[in-house]
Each structure stands twice: as structure tokens, then as C-alpha cells.
Amino acid sequence: MRDLLRLPPGEPVDLAAHDPSATPGFIGDKGRAATEAEEMGEEAAELQERLHAARTGGDRSRLLLVLQGMDTSGKGGTVKHVISHLNPAGCRIRGFKAPTEEERSRHYLWRIGQALPMAGEIGVFDRSHYEDVLVPRVRNLVPAEVVERRYTEIRWWEESLVADGLTLVKVFLHISPEKQRERLLKRLDRPDKHWKFTPDDITDRALWPDYQRAYEVALERCSSVAAPWYLVPADRKWYRNWAVGRLLLEHLREMDPRYPEADFDLDDARARLGADA
């Protein structure tokens, strides 16, 4: 799936060329996707336990899943799906909204750095540092040269994290404007979903072409061999969850975390327990 969904680093990105309702790499129906997702989740949980254990032996490996996408693309739903089989004790989940006053007084990457997973952990970001090149570009919040500089900073920063043992999985959830409209209307129709809606959602929707272009630039400029972007069609929730779960599993498999060797005498421990009987 990584080869199929990976955006080629450094190449121009045309989001209009990607079908948001497609199901690349999957053959079957919604039921089969759910069954496979369950099986993948169980394997991912086993690999997470090994990753968590490996840190006790000095392994600095950790994984960070970054989810970006337009409103209603399913970032929150994907987070719930991804962690449903994992041990919460080994996860670090963070959502990023507008920066606080303290965060605005520091470098924009400061708050991101505070939320990075530690050794042996799996981190998930619902939005991320990419908000600092998307929103400012669309709304002209900072000079264009500042945004340009941030692309380079982000790329360098991500590559340095990967060199330090972080496996970075960046996923863009690609939704169509028609599907977004449908999901926004459902939020208005259901009182239990009103809390998810703000008038700003409509304002941002009116800027759809600008946000699409901002994403295209960010996906191109901040993709590298060490930290590529993956595009997941997100009109079909069941496929979105299956595909992200598959990407997570493939990266955990490649990491291949190992249980650390015992640093004590096994025979002595068994003898002492036997003598204690």
C-alpha cells in the first residue's frame, strides 16, 4: 500500500487527478474491509507491545502518524479507528487547533515538539505543523516569504527526526467538496453533532480552491524520501480506515521491533523461585 499511495517526493501534486471515492489496493466490500481491519489491528497491537518493550533495552524507535485533510475528511474518526486495538498506555494522541498566546510567542514548531512520541510510543496527530503553512498561506496571515521558509524548515526538521529513530507516516485524507457538503449538512441535522460545527466551516469551504492549492504545494515541498506523503481517498469512511490501518501496519512491520534480551540470569531466577516454593 505504501508504494500505491505514496506521492512521489519532489514531484508536482494535482489533487484533481486523484479520485476521492476510489479504493486503491482493495478488492471487496465494506464487510470485508471491516474484517481485514480487525485482523490488521490485532497484528498492530502485537507489534506495538514489542515496540514498547524494546525501549527498555535502549531502542529509541517510535512512530508518528500525521493526519491532515479538509474539514470532515475524517481525521478524528481515523484516530479512533487506529487506536481501537492499541494499548492507550503506549500511545500519545494530540489534536492541534489555533495556537494559544504562549504558543504564538514561540517558534511555530515548539508546540509540535512538545507532543512528539517518546521512545517506544506510537503518536497520532489530528492536524499538525502543516497548519502553519496552510492557514497562513490561504488567509495571508504572514508574508509569503515566511511561508516559503517554513517549507524548508519543516522538511529539514522531519528529516532530522527520522534520522534520530522516528518513523514518520504522513497521511493526507482526500475528500471531495460534494462529500464535505453532505457531511456538514448531517452535522446540522443532528443535535448531537452541532458541537462539531462552526460558521467558520462554511467560510473555509468557500476557500476550497485556495486550500486545495495550499495542500498541493505543501505535499510537494515537504515530501522527501525519508518522510513522504501518502494520499488516502476519504469519501468512503470504511476504505479510509482500512487504508490508514494498512499503512500503519506496514510501517510497524518494517520497524520490526524486538523484545530485549534478558539482562539477568534466567537459571538463577528459576532456582530462587523453586527454592521459595
Coordinates of C-alpha atoms in Angstrom, one line a residue:
M1 CA 0.0 0.0 0.0
R2 CA 2.9 2.4 0.7
D3 CA 4.0 2.2 -2.9
L4 CA 0.5 2.6 -4.2
L5 CA -0.5 5.6 -2.0
R6 CA 2.9 7.4 -1.7
L7 CA 3.1 10.7 -3.5
P8 CA 6.5 10.8 -5.4
P9 CA 8.8 13.1 -3.4
G10 CA 9.5 16.4 -5.2
E11 CA 7.0 15.9 -8.0
P12 CA 4.1 18.3 -8.6
V13 CA 0.8 17.3 -7.0
D14 CA -2.5 17.7 -8.7
L15 CA -5.3 16.8 -6.3
A16 CA -7.9 16.9 -9.0
A17 CA -6.2 13.9 -10.7
H18 CA -7.0 11.7 -7.6
D19 CA -10.5 10.3 -7.2
P20 CA -11.6 10.9 -3.5
S21 CA -14.1 7.9 -3.8
A22 CA -11.5 5.4 -5.2
T23 CA -10.4 2.4 -3.3
P24 CA -6.8 1.7 -4.5
G25 CA -5.3 -1.6 -3.3
F26 CA -8.6 -3.0 -2.1
I27 CA -11.0 -5.5 -3.7
G28 CA -14.2 -6.4 -1.9
D29 CA -17.0 -4.7 0.0
K30 CA -17.4 -2.8 3.3
G31 CA -17.8 -6.0 5.3
R32 CA -14.5 -7.5 4.0
A33 CA -12.8 -4.2 4.8
A34 CA -14.0 -4.4 8.4
T35 CA -12.9 -8.0 8.8
E36 CA -9.4 -7.2 7.4
A37 CA -9.2 -4.1 9.6
E38 CA -9.9 -6.2 12.7
E39 CA -7.1 -8.7 11.7
M40 CA -4.7 -5.9 11.0
G41 CA -5.5 -4.2 14.3
E42 CA -4.6 -7.4 16.2
E43 CA -1.2 -7.7 14.5
A44 CA -0.6 -4.0 15.0
A45 CA -1.3 -4.4 18.7
E46 CA 1.3 -7.2 19.0
L47 CA 3.9 -5.1 17.2
Q48 CA 3.1 -2.1 19.5
E49 CA 3.8 -4.3 22.5
R50 CA 7.2 -5.3 21.1
L51 CA 7.9 -1.6 20.3
H52 CA 7.0 -0.6 23.8
A53 CA 9.2 -3.4 25.3
A54 CA 12.1 -2.6 23.0
R55 CA 12.6 0.8 24.7
T56 CA 13.6 -0.9 27.9
G57 CA 16.6 -2.2 26.1
G58 CA 17.6 1.2 24.8
D59 CA 15.9 1.2 21.5
R60 CA 14.8 4.8 20.6
S61 CA 12.4 3.8 17.9
R62 CA 9.0 5.4 17.8
L63 CA 6.3 6.1 15.3
L64 CA 4.2 9.2 14.5
L65 CA 1.1 9.1 12.3
V66 CA 0.2 12.6 11.0
L67 CA -3.3 13.1 9.7
Q68 CA -4.2 16.2 7.5
G69 CA -7.2 17.0 5.4
M70 CA -10.1 19.3 4.9
D71 CA -12.9 19.6 7.5
T72 CA -15.0 16.4 7.6
S73 CA -12.3 14.3 5.9
G74 CA -12.3 12.1 8.9
K75 CA -9.2 12.9 10.9
G76 CA -10.9 12.3 14.3
G77 CA -12.7 9.2 13.1
T78 CA -9.5 7.8 11.7
V79 CA -7.7 8.4 15.1
K80 CA -10.4 6.4 16.9
H81 CA -10.1 3.6 14.4
V82 CA -6.3 3.5 14.5
I83 CA -6.1 3.3 18.3
S84 CA -9.0 1.0 18.9
H85 CA -6.8 -2.1 19.1
L86 CA -3.7 -0.4 20.6
N87 CA -2.8 -0.1 24.3
P88 CA -3.5 3.5 25.2
A89 CA -0.6 3.5 27.6
G90 CA 1.8 3.3 24.6
C91 CA 0.0 6.0 22.6
R92 CA 0.3 9.7 22.5
I93 CA -2.6 11.4 20.8
R94 CA -2.7 15.1 20.1
G95 CA -5.0 17.5 18.1
F96 CA -3.8 20.9 17.1
K97 CA -6.2 23.9 16.9
A98 CA -5.3 27.6 16.7
P99 CA -2.2 28.3 18.7
T100 CA -2.5 29.7 22.2
E101 CA -1.0 33.1 23.2
E102 CA 2.0 31.3 24.7
E103 CA 2.5 29.1 21.6
R104 CA 2.3 32.2 19.3
S105 CA 5.1 33.7 21.3
R106 CA 7.4 30.8 20.4
H107 CA 8.7 29.2 17.2
Y108 CA 5.7 27.5 15.5
L109 CA 7.4 24.1 15.8
W110 CA 7.8 24.4 19.5
R111 CA 4.3 23.1 20.4
I112 CA 4.7 20.3 17.9
G113 CA 8.0 19.2 19.5
Q114 CA 6.3 19.0 22.9
A115 CA 3.8 16.5 21.6
L116 CA 6.2 14.1 19.8
P117 CA 6.1 10.4 20.9
M118 CA 8.8 9.2 23.2
A119 CA 10.8 6.0 22.6
G120 CA 8.6 3.0 22.3
E121 CA 5.4 5.1 21.7
I122 CA 3.0 5.5 18.8
G123 CA 1.9 9.1 18.3
V124 CA -1.1 10.3 16.3
F125 CA -1.6 14.0 15.3
D126 CA -5.0 15.2 14.3
R127 CA -3.7 18.2 12.3
S128 CA -0.1 19.2 12.8
H129 CA 2.6 21.6 12.0
Y130 CA 1.2 21.8 8.5
E131 CA -1.5 24.1 9.7
D132 CA 1.3 26.7 9.9
V133 CA 1.8 26.6 6.1
L134 CA -1.8 26.0 5.1
V135 CA -3.9 28.6 7.0
P136 CA -1.3 31.4 6.9
R137 CA -0.9 30.9 3.1
V138 CA -4.7 30.9 2.4
R139 CA -5.6 33.7 4.8
N140 CA -2.4 35.8 4.2
L141 CA -1.6 35.8 7.9
V142 CA 2.1 36.1 7.4
P143 CA 4.3 37.3 4.5
A144 CA 4.7 34.9 1.6
E145 CA 8.5 34.6 2.2
V146 CA 7.8 33.4 5.7
V147 CA 5.6 30.6 4.4
E148 CA 8.3 29.7 1.9
R149 CA 10.9 29.5 4.6
R150 CA 8.7 27.2 6.6
Y151 CA 8.5 24.6 3.9
T152 CA 12.3 24.2 4.1
E153 CA 12.3 24.3 7.9
I154 CA 9.6 21.5 8.1
R155 CA 11.4 19.3 5.6
W156 CA 14.7 19.6 7.5
W157 CA 13.1 19.1 10.9
E158 CA 11.2 16.0 9.8
E159 CA 14.4 14.5 8.2
S160 CA 16.3 15.1 11.4
L161 CA 13.6 13.3 13.5
V162 CA 13.7 10.3 11.1
A163 CA 17.5 10.2 11.4
D164 CA 17.0 10.1 15.2
G165 CA 14.8 7.0 15.1
L166 CA 11.3 8.3 14.4
T167 CA 9.2 6.6 11.8
L168 CA 7.0 9.3 10.3
V169 CA 3.8 8.4 8.5
K170 CA 2.1 11.5 6.9
V171 CA -1.3 10.9 5.5
F172 CA -3.5 13.4 3.5
L173 CA -7.2 12.4 3.7
H174 CA -8.5 13.4 0.3
I175 CA -12.2 14.3 0.3
S176 CA -14.5 15.8 -2.4
P177 CA -16.4 19.0 -1.9
E178 CA -19.6 17.2 -2.6
K179 CA -18.9 14.7 0.2
Q180 CA -17.9 17.5 2.6
R181 CA -21.2 19.3 1.9
E182 CA -23.1 16.1 2.7
R183 CA -21.2 15.6 6.0
L184 CA -21.6 19.2 7.0
L185 CA -25.4 19.1 6.4
K186 CA -25.6 15.9 8.5
R187 CA -23.9 17.8 11.4
L188 CA -26.6 20.4 11.1
D189 CA -29.3 17.8 11.1
R190 CA -28.2 16.1 14.2
P191 CA -28.2 17.9 17.6
D192 CA -25.5 15.6 18.9
K193 CA -23.2 16.8 16.1
H194 CA -23.8 20.5 16.5
W195 CA -20.7 20.8 18.7
K196 CA -18.6 19.8 15.7
F197 CA -19.9 22.6 13.6
T198 CA -18.9 26.3 13.5
P199 CA -19.8 29.0 10.9
D200 CA -16.0 29.1 10.1
D201 CA -16.6 25.7 8.4
I202 CA -18.7 27.4 5.8
T203 CA -16.1 30.3 5.5
D204 CA -13.3 27.8 4.9
R205 CA -15.4 25.8 2.4
A206 CA -15.8 29.0 0.3
L207 CA -12.0 29.0 0.1
W208 CA -11.8 25.4 -1.2
P209 CA -9.7 26.1 -4.3
D210 CA -7.2 28.1 -2.2
Y211 CA -6.9 25.3 0.4
Q212 CA -6.5 22.7 -2.4
R213 CA -3.7 24.7 -3.9
A214 CA -2.1 25.2 -0.5
Y215 CA -2.2 21.5 0.1
E216 CA -0.7 20.7 -3.3
V217 CA 2.3 23.0 -2.6
A218 CA 2.8 21.6 0.9
L219 CA 2.6 18.0 -0.3
E220 CA 5.1 18.7 -2.9
R221 CA 7.5 20.9 -1.0
C222 CA 7.5 18.9 2.2
S223 CA 7.7 15.3 0.8
S224 CA 11.1 13.5 0.9
V225 CA 12.4 10.0 0.7
A226 CA 12.7 9.9 4.5
A227 CA 9.3 11.4 5.1
P228 CA 7.0 11.0 2.1
W229 CA 3.3 11.9 2.0
Y230 CA 0.6 9.3 1.4
L231 CA -2.7 10.3 -0.2
V232 CA -5.7 8.3 1.0
P233 CA -9.1 8.8 -0.7
A234 CA -11.5 9.6 2.1
D235 CA -15.0 9.8 0.6
R236 CA -15.6 6.2 1.8
K237 CA -15.1 6.0 5.5
W238 CA -14.6 2.3 5.5
Y239 CA -11.9 2.4 2.9
R240 CA -10.2 5.4 4.7
N241 CA -10.0 3.4 7.9
W242 CA -8.8 0.3 6.2
A243 CA -6.1 2.1 4.2
V244 CA -4.7 4.1 7.1
G245 CA -4.7 0.9 9.2
R246 CA -2.8 -0.9 6.5
L247 CA -0.2 1.9 6.2
L248 CA 0.3 1.9 9.9
L249 CA 0.8 -1.9 10.0
E250 CA 3.2 -1.9 7.1
H251 CA 5.4 0.6 8.8
L252 CA 5.3 -1.3 12.1
R253 CA 6.3 -4.4 10.2
E254 CA 9.2 -2.7 8.6
M255 CA 10.3 -1.3 12.0
D256 CA 10.3 -5.0 13.2
P257 CA 10.6 -4.2 17.0
R258 CA 12.2 -6.9 19.1
Y259 CA 11.8 -7.9 22.7
P260 CA 15.0 -7.1 24.5
E261 CA 17.3 -9.8 25.8
A262 CA 17.0 -10.6 29.5
D263 CA 19.7 -8.8 31.5
F264 CA 19.6 -11.2 34.4
D265 CA 20.5 -14.9 35.0
L266 CA 17.4 -16.9 34.0
D267 CA 18.6 -20.1 35.6
D268 CA 19.3 -18.3 38.9
A269 CA 15.9 -16.7 38.9
R270 CA 14.2 -20.1 38.3
A271 CA 16.3 -21.7 41.1
R272 CA 15.4 -18.9 43.6
L273 CA 11.7 -19.2 42.8
G274 CA 12.0 -23.0 43.1
A275 CA 13.6 -22.7 46.5
D276 CA 10.9 -20.3 47.5
A277 CA 8.2 -22.9 46.9

